[in-house]
CSV table of C-alpha atoms in Angstrom, one decimal:
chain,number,residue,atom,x,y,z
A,271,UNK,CA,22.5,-72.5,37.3
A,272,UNK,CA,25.9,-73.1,36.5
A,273,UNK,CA,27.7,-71.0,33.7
A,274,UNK,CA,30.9,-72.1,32.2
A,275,UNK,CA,33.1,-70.3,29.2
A,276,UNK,CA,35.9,-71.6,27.6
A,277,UNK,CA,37.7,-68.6,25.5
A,278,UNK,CA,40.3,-68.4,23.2
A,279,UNK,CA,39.7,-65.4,21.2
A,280,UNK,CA,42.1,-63.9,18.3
A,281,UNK,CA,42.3,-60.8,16.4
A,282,UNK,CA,43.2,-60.3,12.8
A,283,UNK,CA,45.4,-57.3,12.5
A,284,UNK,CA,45.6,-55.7,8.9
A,285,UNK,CA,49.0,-53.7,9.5
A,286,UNK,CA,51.1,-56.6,10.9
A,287,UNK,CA,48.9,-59.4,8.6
A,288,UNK,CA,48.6,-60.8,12.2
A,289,UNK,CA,46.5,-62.7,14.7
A,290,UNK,CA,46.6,-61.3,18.0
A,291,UNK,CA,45.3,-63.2,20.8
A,292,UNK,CA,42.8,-60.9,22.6
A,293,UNK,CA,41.5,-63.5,25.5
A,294,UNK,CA,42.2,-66.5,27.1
A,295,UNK,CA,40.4,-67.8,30.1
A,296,UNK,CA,38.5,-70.8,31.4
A,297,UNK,CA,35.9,-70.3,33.9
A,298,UNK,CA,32.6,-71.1,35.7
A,299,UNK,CA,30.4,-69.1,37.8
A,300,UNK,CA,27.4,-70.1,40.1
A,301,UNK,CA,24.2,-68.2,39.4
A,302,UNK,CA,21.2,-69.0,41.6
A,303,UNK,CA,17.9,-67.3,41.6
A,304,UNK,CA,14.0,-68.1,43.0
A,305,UNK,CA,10.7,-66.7,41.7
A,306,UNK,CA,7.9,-66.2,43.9
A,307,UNK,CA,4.4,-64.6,42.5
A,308,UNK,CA,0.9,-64.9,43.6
A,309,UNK,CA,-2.4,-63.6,42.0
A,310,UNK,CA,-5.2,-62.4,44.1
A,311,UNK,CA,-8.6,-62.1,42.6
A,312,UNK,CA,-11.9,-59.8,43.7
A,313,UNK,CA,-15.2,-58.7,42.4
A,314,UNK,CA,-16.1,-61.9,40.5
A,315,UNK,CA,-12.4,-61.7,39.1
A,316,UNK,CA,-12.8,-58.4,37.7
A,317,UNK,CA,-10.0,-57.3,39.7
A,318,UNK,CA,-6.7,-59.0,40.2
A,319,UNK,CA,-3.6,-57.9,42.2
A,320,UNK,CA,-0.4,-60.1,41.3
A,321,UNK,CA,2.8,-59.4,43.4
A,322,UNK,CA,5.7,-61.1,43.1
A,323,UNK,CA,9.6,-61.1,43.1
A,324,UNK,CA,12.8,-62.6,41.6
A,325,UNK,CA,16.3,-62.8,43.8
A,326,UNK,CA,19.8,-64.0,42.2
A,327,UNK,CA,22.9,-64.2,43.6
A,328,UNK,CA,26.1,-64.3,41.7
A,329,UNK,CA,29.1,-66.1,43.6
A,330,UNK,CA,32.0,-64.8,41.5
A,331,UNK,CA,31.3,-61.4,42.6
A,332,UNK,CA,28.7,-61.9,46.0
A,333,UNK,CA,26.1,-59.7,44.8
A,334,UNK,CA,22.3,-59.9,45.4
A,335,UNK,CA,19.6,-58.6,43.6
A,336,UNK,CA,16.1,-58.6,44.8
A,337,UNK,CA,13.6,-57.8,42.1
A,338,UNK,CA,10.0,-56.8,42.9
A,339,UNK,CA,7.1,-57.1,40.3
A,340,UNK,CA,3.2,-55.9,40.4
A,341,UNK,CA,0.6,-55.7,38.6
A,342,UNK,CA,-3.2,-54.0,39.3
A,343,UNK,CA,-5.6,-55.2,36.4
A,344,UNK,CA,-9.5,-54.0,36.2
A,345,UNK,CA,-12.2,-54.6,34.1
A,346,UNK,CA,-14.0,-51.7,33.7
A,347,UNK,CA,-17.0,-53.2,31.6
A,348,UNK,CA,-17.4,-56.2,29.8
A,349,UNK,CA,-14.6,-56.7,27.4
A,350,UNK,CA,-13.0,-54.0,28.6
A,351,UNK,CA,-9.3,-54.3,31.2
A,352,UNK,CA,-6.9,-51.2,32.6
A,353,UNK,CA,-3.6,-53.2,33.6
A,354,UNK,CA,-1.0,-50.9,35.5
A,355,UNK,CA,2.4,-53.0,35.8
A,356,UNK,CA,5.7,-52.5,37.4
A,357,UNK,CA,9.0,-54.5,37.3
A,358,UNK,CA,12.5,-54.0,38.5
A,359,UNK,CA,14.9,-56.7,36.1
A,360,UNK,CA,18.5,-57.2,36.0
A,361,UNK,CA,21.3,-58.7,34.4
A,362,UNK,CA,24.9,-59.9,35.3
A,363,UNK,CA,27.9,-59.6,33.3
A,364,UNK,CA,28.8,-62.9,31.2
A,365,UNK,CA,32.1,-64.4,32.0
A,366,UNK,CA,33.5,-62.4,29.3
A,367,UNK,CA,33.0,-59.2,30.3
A,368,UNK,CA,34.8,-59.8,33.7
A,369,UNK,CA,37.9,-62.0,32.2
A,370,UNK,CA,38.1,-60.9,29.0
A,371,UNK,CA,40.2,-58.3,27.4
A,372,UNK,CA,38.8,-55.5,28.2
A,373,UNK,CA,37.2,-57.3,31.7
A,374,UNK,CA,36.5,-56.0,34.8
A,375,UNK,CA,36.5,-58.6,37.9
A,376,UNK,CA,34.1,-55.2,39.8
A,377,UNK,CA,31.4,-55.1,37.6
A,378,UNK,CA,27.7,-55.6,39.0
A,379,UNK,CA,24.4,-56.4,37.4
A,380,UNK,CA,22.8,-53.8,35.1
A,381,UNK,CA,20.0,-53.0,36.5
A,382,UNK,CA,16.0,-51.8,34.6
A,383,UNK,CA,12.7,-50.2,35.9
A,384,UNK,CA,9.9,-50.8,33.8
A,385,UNK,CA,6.3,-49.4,33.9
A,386,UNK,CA,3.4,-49.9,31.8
A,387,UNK,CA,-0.4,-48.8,31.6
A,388,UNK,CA,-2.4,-51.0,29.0
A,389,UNK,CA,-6.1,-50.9,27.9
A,390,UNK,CA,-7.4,-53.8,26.3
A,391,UNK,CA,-10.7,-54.1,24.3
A,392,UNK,CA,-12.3,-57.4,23.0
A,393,UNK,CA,-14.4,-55.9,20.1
A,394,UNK,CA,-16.0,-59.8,19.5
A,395,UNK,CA,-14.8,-63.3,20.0
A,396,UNK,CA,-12.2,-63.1,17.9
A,397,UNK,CA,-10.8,-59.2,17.6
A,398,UNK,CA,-9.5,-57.6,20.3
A,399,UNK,CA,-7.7,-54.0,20.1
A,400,UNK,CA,-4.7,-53.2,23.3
A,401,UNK,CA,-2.8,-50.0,23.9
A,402,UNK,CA,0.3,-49.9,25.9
A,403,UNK,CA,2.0,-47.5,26.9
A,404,UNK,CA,5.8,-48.0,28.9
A,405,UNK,CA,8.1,-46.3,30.3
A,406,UNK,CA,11.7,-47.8,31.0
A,407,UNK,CA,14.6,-46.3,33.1
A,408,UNK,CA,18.0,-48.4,32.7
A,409,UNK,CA,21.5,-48.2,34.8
A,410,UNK,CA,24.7,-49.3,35.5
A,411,UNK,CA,24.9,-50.0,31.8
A,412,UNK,CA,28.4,-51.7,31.3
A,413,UNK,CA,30.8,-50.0,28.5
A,414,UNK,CA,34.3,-49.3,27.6
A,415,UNK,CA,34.7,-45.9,26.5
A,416,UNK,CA,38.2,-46.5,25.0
A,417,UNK,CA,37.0,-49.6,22.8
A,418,UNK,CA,33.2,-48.7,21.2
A,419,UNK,CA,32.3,-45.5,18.5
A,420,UNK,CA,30.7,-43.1,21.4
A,421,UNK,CA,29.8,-38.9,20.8
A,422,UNK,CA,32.2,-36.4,21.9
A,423,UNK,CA,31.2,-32.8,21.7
A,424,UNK,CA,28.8,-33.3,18.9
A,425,UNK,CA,31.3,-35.9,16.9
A,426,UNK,CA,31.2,-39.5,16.7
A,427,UNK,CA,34.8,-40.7,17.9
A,428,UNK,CA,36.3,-44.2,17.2
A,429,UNK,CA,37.7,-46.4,19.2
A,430,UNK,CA,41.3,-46.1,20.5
A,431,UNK,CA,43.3,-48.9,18.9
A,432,UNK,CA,46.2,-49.1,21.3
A,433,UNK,CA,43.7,-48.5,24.1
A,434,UNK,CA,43.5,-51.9,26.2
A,435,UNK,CA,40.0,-50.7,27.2
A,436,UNK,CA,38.5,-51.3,30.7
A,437,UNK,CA,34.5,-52.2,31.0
A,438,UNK,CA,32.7,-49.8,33.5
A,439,UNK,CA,29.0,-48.8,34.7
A,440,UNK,CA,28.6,-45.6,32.9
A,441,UNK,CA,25.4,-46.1,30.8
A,442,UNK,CA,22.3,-44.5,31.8
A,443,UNK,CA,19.2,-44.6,29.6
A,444,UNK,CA,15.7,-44.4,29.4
A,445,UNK,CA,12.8,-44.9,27.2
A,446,UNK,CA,9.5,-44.5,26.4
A,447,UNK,CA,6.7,-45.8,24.2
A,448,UNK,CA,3.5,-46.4,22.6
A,449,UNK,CA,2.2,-49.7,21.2
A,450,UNK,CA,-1.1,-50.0,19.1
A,451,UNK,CA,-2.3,-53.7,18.4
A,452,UNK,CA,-5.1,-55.1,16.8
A,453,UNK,CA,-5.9,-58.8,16.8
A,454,UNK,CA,-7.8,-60.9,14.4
A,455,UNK,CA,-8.2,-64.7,14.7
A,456,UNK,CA,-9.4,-67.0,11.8
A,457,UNK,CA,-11.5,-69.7,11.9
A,458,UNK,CA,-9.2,-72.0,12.0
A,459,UNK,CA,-7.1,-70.4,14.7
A,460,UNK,CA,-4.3,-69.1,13.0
């Protein structure tokens, strides 16, 4: 795909009653990717192994990113399915965040890990209960220290107005979670 951003971006500034112009580019980027995935089945399809993958490449900066997916999915008894799943997923910076004010032509894409374990029960034909549970691991976050609210020794600290700010890959994060749902379908399908 083929990205193109037209910016002209201005500030109102209360002590000079002012706009400031804060960007001004023009410019496209090339982004192409392919999916591949395939689902193998055993065990009168009680079992199923799916593996798979996404690559993208960005030509503004030359970076490729392969991204591997999986996922191992049993059914234990009738009704009952175990799904373990795993999935690496990125994302490039938008045109903005490499040519805008506070852009960095260096960045790279931020990158995720994501695992999950699910249990699904199908109570009749029309109620199922599924638990997930996931875990997810994030870096290479992009930021600008200089320009967001951020902590600083137990503080929250604004932004530094006179700072020109500079976007960099200094977030790391992670999470974790529990999901609880229980589905009910009417008659009618609604």
């Amino acid at each position: 795909r083929r990205l193109s951003q037209s910016t002209n971006r201005r500030r109102f500034q209360s002590s000079s009653q002012q706009f400031r112009q804060t960007d001004s580019f023009s410019e496209s980027m090339w982004q192409p990717g392919v999916y591949v995935q395939h689902t193998a089945t055993g065990l009168n399809s009680r079992l199923a192994f799916t593996w798979g993958g996404r690559f993208e490449h960005l030509d503004l900066t030359g970076q490729n990113i392969w991204m591997p997916r999986g996922s191992f999915a049993f059914s234990v008894l009738p009704g009952t399915q175990i799904t373990f799943a795993y999935g690496q997923y990125s994302q490039f910076p938008n045109l903005t965040q490499f040519m805008g004010q506070a852009g960095n032509r260096s960045l790279r894409a931020e990158r995720a890990s994501h695992y999950t374990f699910e249990i699904e029960q199908t109570l009749n034909d029309r109620t199922r209960i599924r638990c997930v549970a996931d875990k997810r691991e994030d870096r290479d976050g992009i930021y600008s220290v200089d320009t967001e609210y951020r902590p600083v020794n137990g503080r929250n600290a604004g932004p530094v107005l006179a700072a020109p700010g500079h976007l960099q890959h200094n977030l790391r994060a992670h999470s974790r979670g529990v999901e609880i749902c229980i589905q009910r379908r009417s008659v009618n399908k609604l």
